[in-house]
Every structure is written in C-alpha cells, then in structure tokens.
Short mmCIF file of C-alpha atoms in Angstrom, two decimals:
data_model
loop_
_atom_site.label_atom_id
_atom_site.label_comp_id
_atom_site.label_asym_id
_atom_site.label_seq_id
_atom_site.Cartn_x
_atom_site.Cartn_y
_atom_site.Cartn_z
CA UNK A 1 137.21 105.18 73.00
CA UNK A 2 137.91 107.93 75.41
CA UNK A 3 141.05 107.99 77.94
CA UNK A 4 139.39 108.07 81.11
CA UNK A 5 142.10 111.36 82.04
CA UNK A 6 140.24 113.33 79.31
CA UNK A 7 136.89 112.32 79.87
CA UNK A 8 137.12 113.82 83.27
CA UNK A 9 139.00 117.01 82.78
CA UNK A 10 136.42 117.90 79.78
CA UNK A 11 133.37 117.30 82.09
CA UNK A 12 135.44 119.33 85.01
CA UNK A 13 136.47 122.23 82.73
CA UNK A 14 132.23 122.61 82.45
CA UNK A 15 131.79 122.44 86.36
CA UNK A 16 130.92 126.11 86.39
CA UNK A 17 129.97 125.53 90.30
CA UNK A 18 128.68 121.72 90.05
CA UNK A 19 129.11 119.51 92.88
CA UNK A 20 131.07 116.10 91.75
CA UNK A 21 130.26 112.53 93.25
CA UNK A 22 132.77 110.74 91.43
CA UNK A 23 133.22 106.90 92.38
CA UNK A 24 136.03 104.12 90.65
CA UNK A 25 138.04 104.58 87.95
CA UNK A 26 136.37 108.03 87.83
CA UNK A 27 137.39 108.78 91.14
CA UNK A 28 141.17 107.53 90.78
CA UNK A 29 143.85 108.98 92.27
CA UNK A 30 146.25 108.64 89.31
CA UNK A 31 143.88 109.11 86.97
CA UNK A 32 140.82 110.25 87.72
CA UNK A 33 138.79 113.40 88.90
CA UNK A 34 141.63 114.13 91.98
CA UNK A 35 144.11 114.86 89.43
CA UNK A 36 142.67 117.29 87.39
CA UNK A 37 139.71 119.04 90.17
CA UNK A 38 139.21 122.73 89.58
CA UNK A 39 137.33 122.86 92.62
CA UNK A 40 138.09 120.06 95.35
CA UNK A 41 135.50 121.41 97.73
CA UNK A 42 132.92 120.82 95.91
CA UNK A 43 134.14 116.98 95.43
CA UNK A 44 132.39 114.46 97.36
CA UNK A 45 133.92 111.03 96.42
CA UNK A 46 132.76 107.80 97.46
CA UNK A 47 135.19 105.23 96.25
CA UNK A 48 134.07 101.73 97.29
CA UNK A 49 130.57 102.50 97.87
CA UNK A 50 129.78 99.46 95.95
CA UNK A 51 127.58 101.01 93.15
CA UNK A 52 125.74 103.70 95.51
CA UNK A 53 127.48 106.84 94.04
CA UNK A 54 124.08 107.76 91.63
CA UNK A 55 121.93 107.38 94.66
CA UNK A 56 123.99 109.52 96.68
CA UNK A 57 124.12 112.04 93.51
CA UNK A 58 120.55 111.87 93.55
CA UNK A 59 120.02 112.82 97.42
CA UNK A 60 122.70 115.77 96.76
CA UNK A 61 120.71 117.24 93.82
CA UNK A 62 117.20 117.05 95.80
CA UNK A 63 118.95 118.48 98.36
CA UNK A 64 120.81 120.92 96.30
CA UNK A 65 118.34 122.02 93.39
CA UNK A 66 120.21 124.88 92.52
CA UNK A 67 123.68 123.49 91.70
CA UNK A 68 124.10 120.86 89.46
CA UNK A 69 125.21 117.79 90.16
CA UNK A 70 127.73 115.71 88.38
CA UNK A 71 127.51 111.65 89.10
CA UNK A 72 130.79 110.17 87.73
CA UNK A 73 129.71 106.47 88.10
CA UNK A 74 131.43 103.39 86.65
CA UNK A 75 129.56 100.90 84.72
CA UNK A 76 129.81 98.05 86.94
CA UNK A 77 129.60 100.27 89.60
CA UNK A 78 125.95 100.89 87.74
CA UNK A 79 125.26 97.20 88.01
CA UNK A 80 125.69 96.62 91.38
CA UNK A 81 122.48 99.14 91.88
CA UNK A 82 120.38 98.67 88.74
CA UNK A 83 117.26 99.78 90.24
CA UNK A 84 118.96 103.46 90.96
CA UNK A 85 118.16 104.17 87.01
CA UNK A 86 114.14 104.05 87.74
CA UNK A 87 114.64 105.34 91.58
CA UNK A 88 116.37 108.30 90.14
CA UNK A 89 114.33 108.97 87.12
CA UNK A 90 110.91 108.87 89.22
CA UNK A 91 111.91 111.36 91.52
CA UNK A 92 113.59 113.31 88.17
CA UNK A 93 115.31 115.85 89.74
CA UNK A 94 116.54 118.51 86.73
CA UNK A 95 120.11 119.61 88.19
CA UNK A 96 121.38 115.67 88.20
CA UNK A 97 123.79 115.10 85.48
CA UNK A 98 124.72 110.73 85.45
CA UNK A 99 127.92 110.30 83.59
CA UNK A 100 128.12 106.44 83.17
CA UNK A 101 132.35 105.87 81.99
CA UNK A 102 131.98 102.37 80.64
CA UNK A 103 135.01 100.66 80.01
CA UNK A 104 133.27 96.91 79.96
CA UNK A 105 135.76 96.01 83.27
CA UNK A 106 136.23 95.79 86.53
CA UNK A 107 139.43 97.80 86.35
CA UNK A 108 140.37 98.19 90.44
CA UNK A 109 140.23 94.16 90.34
CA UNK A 110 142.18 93.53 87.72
CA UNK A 111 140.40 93.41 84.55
CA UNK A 112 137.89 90.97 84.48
CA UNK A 113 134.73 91.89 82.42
CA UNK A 114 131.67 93.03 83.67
CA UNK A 115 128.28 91.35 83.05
CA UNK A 116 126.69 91.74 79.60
CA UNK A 117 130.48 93.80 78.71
CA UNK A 118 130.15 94.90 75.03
CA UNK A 119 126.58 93.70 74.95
CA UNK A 120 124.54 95.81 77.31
CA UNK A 121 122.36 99.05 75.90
CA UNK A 122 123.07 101.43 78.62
CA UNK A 123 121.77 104.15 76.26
CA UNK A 124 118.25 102.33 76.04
CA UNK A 125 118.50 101.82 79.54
CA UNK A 126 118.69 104.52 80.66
CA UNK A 127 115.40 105.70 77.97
CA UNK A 128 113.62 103.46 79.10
CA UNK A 129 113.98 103.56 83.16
CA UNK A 130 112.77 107.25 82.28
CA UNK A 131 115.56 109.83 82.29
CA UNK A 132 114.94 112.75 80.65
CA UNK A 133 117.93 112.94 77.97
CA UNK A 134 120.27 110.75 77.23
CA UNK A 135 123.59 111.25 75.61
CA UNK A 136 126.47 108.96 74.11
CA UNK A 137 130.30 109.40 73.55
CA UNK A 138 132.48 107.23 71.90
CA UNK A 139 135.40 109.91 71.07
CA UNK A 140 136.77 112.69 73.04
CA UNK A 141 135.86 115.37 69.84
CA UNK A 142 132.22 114.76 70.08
CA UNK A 143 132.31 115.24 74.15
CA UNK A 144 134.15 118.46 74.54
CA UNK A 145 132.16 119.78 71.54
CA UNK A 146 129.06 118.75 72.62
CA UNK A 147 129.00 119.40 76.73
CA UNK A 148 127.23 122.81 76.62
CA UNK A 149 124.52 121.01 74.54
CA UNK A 150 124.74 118.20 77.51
CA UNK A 151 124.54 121.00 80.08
CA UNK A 152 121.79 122.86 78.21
CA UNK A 153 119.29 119.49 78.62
CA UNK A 154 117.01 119.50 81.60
CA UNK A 155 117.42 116.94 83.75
CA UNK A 156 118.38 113.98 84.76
CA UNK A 157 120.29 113.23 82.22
CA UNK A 158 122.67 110.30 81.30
CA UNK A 159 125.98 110.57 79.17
CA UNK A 160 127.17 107.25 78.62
CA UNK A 161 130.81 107.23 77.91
CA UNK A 162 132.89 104.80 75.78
CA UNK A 163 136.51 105.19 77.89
CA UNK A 164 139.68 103.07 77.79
CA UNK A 165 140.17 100.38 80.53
CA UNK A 166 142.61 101.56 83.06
CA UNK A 167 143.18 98.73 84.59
CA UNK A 168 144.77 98.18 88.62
CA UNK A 169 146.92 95.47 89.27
CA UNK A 170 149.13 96.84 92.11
CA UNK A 171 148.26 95.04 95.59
CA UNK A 172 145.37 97.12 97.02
CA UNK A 173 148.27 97.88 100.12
CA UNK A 174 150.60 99.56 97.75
CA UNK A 175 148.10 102.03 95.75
CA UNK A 176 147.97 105.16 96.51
CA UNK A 177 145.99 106.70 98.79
CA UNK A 178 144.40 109.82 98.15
CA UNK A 179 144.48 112.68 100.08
CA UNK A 180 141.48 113.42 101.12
CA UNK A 181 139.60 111.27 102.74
CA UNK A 182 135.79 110.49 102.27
CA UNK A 183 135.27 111.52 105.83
CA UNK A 184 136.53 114.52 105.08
CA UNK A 185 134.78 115.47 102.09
CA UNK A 186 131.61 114.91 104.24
CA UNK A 187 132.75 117.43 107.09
CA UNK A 188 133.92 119.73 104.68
CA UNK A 189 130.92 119.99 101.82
CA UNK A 190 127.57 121.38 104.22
CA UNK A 191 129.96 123.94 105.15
CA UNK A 192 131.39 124.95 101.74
CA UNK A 193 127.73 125.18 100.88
CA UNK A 194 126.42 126.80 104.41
CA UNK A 195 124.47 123.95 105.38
CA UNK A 196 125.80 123.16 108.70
CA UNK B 1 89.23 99.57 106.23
CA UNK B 2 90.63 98.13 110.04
CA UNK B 3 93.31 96.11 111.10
CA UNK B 4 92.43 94.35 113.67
CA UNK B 5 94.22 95.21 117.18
CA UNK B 6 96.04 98.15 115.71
CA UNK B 7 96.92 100.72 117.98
CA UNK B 8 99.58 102.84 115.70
CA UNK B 9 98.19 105.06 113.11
CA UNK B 10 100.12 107.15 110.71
CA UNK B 11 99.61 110.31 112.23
CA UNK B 12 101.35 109.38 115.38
CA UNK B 13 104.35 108.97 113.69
CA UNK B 14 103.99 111.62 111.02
CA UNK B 15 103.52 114.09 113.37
CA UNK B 16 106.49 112.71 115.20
CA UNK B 17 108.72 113.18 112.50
CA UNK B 18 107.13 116.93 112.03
CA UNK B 19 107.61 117.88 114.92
CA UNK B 20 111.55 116.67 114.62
CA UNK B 21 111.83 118.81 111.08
CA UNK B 22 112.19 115.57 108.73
CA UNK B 23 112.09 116.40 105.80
CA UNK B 24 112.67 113.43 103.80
CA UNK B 25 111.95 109.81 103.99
CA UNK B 26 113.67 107.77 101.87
CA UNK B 27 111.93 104.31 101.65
CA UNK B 28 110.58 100.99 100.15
CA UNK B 29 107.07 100.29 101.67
CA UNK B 30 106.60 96.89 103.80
CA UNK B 31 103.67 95.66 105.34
CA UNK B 32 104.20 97.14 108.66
CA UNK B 33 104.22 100.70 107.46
CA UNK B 34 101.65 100.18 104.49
CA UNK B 35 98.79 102.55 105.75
CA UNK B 36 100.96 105.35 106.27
CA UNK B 37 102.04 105.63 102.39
CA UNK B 38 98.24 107.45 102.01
CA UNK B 39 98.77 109.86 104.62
CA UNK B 40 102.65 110.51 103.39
CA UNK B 41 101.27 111.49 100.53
CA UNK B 42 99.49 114.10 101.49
CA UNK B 43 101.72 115.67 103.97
CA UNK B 44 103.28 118.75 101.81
CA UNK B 45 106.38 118.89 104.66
CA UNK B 46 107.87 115.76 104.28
CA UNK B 47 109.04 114.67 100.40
CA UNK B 48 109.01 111.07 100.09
CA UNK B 49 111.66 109.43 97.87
CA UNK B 50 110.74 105.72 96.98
CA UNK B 51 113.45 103.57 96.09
CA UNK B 52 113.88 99.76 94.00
CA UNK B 53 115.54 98.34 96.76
CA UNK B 54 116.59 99.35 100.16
CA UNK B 55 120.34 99.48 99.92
CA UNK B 56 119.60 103.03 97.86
CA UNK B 57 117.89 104.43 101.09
CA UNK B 58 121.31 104.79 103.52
CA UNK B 59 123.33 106.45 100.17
CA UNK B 60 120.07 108.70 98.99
CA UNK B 61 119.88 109.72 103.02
CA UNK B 62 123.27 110.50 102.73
CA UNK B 63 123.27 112.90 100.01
CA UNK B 64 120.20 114.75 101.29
CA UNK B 65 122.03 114.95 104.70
CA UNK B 66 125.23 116.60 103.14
CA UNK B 67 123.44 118.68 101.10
CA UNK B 68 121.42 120.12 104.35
CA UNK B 69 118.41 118.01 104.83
CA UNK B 70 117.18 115.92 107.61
CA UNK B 71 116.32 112.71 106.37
CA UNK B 72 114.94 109.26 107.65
CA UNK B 73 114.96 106.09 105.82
CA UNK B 74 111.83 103.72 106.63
CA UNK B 75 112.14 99.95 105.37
CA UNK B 76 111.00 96.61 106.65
CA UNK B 77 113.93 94.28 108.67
CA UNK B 78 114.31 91.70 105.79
CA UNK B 79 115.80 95.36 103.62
CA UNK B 80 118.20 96.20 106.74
CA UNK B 81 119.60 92.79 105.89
CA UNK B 82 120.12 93.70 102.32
CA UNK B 83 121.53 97.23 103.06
CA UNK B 84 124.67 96.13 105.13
CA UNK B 85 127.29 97.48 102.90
CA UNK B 86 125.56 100.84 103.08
CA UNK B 87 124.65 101.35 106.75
CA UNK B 88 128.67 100.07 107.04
CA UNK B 89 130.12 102.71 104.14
CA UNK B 90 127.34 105.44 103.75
CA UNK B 91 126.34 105.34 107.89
CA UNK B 92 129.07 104.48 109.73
CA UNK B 93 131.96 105.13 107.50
CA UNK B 94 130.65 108.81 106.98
CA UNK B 95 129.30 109.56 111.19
CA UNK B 96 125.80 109.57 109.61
CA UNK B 97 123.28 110.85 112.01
CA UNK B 98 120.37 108.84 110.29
CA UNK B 99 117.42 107.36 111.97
CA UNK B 100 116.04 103.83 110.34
CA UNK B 101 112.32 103.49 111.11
CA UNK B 102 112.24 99.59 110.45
CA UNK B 103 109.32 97.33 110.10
CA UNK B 104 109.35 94.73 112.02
CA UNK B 105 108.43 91.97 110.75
CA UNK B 106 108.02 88.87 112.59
CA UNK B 107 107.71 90.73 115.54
CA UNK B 108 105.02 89.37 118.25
CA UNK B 109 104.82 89.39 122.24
CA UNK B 110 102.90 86.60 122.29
CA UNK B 111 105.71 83.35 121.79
CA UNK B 112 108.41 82.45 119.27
CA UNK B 113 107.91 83.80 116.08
CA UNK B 114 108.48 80.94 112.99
CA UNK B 115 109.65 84.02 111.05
CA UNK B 116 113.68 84.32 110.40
CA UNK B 117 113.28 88.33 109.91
CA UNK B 118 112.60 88.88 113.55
CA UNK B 119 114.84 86.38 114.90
CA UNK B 120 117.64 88.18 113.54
CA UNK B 121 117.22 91.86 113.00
CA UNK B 122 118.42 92.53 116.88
CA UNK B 123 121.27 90.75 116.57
CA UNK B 124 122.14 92.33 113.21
CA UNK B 125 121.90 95.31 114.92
CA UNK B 126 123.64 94.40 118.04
CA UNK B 127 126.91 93.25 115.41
CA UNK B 128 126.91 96.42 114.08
CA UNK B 129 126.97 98.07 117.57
CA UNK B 130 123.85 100.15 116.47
CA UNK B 131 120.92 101.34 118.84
CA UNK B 132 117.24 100.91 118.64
CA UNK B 133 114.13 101.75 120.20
CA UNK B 134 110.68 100.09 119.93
CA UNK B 135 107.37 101.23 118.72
CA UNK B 136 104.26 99.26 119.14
CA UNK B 137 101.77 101.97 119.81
CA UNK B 138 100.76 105.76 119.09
CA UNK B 139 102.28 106.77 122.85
CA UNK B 140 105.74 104.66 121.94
CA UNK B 141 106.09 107.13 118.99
CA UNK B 142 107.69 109.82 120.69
CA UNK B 143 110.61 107.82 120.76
CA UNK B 144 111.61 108.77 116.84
CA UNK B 145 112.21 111.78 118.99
CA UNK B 146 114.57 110.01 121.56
CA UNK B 147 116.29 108.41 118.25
CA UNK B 148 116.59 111.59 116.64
CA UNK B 149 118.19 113.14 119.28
CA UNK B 150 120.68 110.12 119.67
CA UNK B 151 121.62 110.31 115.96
CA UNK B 152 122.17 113.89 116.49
CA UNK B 153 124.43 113.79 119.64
CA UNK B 154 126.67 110.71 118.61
CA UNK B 155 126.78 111.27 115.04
CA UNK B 156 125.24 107.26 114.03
CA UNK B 157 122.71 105.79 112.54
CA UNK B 158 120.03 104.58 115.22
CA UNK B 159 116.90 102.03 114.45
CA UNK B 160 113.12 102.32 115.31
CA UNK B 161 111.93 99.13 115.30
CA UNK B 162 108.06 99.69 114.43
CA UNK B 163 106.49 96.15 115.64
CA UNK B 164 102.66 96.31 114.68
CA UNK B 165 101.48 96.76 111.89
CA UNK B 166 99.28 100.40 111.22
CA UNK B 167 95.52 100.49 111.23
CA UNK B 168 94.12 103.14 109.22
CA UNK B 169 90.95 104.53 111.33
#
C-alpha cells in the first residue's frame, strides 16, 4: 500500500505543466495535493463534488488538449459517478490522466467501507468501459519508477492506486480549512491559462 | 418522418446556439430533443459530449468553461431532478454562467398534465432561485440568446425549457 502523502508528491514531481483536479483524500489539506503543489495555479480542486471530479477533468482536457490533465479521484468518489468511466472513455480525450487512490473507505466520514471494498476490479473496469491504458500500483517503488512510462501512454489513461486509509474523525467544524477556496481556483485558472 | 403539430426543428435552435459561439453541448438525449441528435451530428462547430447520466453534464460544462469554452448542457426535466447536487456545487457554488436547454416533458397548454416531470420542474427551479425561459416554437428560439446573455451578465446557470417536442421536416 501506498501513503496517500507519497502517492501525490510522486505524481506532482511529474506535473511538468499539468493541470490537477484533485478531489478527497487526494485533495486534503493535511495530506493531500495542497501540501506538497509545485504549481498551485494550475490546481483546480473540487472537494465535495460528490464523485464529479473525473467529469470535470474530462471537460478541462477537451477544453485544454494541449496540457495534460491530472484527475486525482477517490474511489468512492468513483462510485458515486460510475457512468463517468464510459462517458470519459467515448469521448477519449489523449491529455486526461485518471488517477483512482483507492483506499477501500470513506475516509472524510470516518472509515466506513465503500461498496464492493477489497472486491471490486477497478483495473478491469476501467478496460472494459474503454480507456486506453490502464495502470496499477500497489507500492510506492513501482510508481515513481514507472510514471514516465505512465506519462508516455496516450490517453485516457487510468492508474489505479493501492494507498493507505487516512482516515477523518475530527468534527467537520474543527478541520482545517484550506486556503484557497474552490471559488477561487475557478477565477484564478482561465486567467493563468489566458482564457478569460 | 413527421411529428405531428411540430413547429420547432433543429435548425432553429442550432443556429441559435451558432450564432451565440457554443461550442459544446454536453448532454443525455430525451424525447423532446431527439431529432436534433442527427443534425448535431453533422454540425462541425459545435462538439457534442454525451454523457451516462445527467449529473456529469453541470461538472463536464464546468471544466470546458474553465478551460475557455462556451458550453450548454441539454437534458430532459426528469435529469435536472437528478443533477441537484451539481447545478448546487458545480453551478452555483462556482458563479457558472451555464445555460440548461431542458426538455420538457410533461409539458402541454392544453389542461393538467398526469405527468409528475412537468408538475415539478418550475418549482425545482423556482427553489433554487434559477431563471428560465420557454421555447415552444422556431420564433421562441431566440431566447437561448436572451438566456445566454443572462448567464453571461449574472454569472448563473439559467434554464430553457424546450416544451414540444422537434419534428424533423
């Protein structure tokens, strides 16, 4: 299993001018992609978007064909919007990179397991709803030495990752909030890319 | 192939949303817009982006619209009731200028309709303080325009209720 802290600094440390949707554990502030970012303006996270962060990834990267696009998503994150895997697939835009971080919970609520947790093929998912390549990661070895290779595929692709359960049990009042705010990354990102 | 008593064809709308520089619609098709999936198809200025279910359309608009496009989602009522959470966090949240052509089914001028869809869709969109216009005919559809400029000026997600059904001649 992979700490969710390293998972997200190796696929950041590979950004070379990607634009991140990261959502959930992915996305959290003490341990997630705000802590480590190399390039915050090119962040657009969407905690609490109740499984939507691949089909915003996927309206970025049609948008955006020239920059890749990184989809941190969170397994049942994934679940809550199945049908995203053929939606996103059919259109099969090559710059989308989805980077499933399963860790079989729902870690924000306190731990209780996901649907089909331990049991569901996310890799043959993912084959099957038609994405171009599909990569898995159970240690944090084979993902740093095998991003470029990642990287190199054509897209979409999907990476499922194996990580450690973080798991949230502060009151949702007490957690920290981060510091930018979704609203922010929205008014901020068309003009970091001269859109708007 | 004729529907009877149509009076909205595609290219009414299509042209609309030309003439508005869409260049996306994100949608599910229903029976309301069903003859204008042929003539989508074969207009090379607007890409359209079919989804499973119409919760993706708001989030998929959403990334097309930060990344510099001008999208419009197009889905029947009964999938505005299924994509609350995202018109709430991906429209709202966000100051989404989005336009939702909606289908409107149920819709009829002639009596109470039996059908749940239209009894409600106003009111959904009246609880989520959201505006609408109505198109029943080919010289209602330059309202997309009105809705487009709306979106644009106050920075929210506005509907266009489509209430007939297309005919295809």
């Amino acid at each position: 299993m992979i700490n969710n802290q390293d998972a997200v600094r190796v696929i950041d440390s590979k950004r070379d001018g990607a634009l991140f949707v990261p959502t959930m554990n992915a996305n959290n502030v003490n341990f997630g992609l705000p802590t480590v970012t190399t390039d915050q303006k090119m962040d657009l996270p969407v905690s609490g978007a109740m499984g939507k962060a691949s089909s915003l990834a996927l309206g970025l990267a049609l948008a955006q064909p020239d920059k890749k696009v990184f989809c941190l998503d969170g397994d049942g994150s994934l679940l809550m919007n199945l049908g995203a895997l053929v939606t996103l697939a059919n259109k099969a835009p090559k710059n989308l990179y989805h980077f499933l971080f399963n860790n079989g919970v729902y870690a924000v609520t306190g731990g209780q397991p996901i649907p089909g947790s331990g049991q569901t093929d996310w890799e043959n998912m993912a084959k099957a709803a038609g994405y171009a390549s599909v990569f898995s990661f159970d240690n944090l070895e084979d993902l740093t030495t095998s991003m470029d290779e990642v990287l190199d595929a054509v897209g979409p692709v999907f990476i499922h990752l194996e990580v450690e359960p973080e798991i949230e049990n502060t009151p949702v009042q007490y957690r920290t909030r981060p510091s930018r705010t979704v609203q922010q990354a929205f008014r901020e990102l068309p003009e970091v890319l001269g859109v708007r | 192939m004729t529907t009877h008593e149509a009076v909205l064809h595609p290219p009414a709308l299509i042209n609309e949303l030309k003439k508005n520089n869409i260049t996306h619609i994100v949608w599910l098709p229903d029976s309301e817009t069903n003859f204008m999936y042929q003539t989508l198809m074969a207009e090379p200025s607007i890409d359209l982006v079919p989804v499973c279910r119409e919760g993706e359309t708001m989030a998929i608009a959403a990334g097309l619209w930060v990344g510099g496009k001008k999208p419009v989602v197009l889905i029947q009522n009964t999938g505005i009731f299924e994509s609350g959470d995202s018109i709430r966090g991906l429209g709202l949240d966000i100051n989404q200028p989005l336009v939702m052509l909606i289908g409107y089914r149920g819709w009829t001028r002639r009596g109470a309709t039996p059908d749940s869809a239209a009894k409600f869709i106003e009111h959904i969109l009246h609880a989520w303080n959201l505006n609408y216009y109505l198109i029943e005919s080919d010289a209602d559809a330059d309202r997309i325009g009105l809705a487009v400029e709306e979106a644009d000026r106050t920075q929210r997600p506005v509907g266009v209720l489509i209430g007939a059904e297309f005919g295809s001649d």
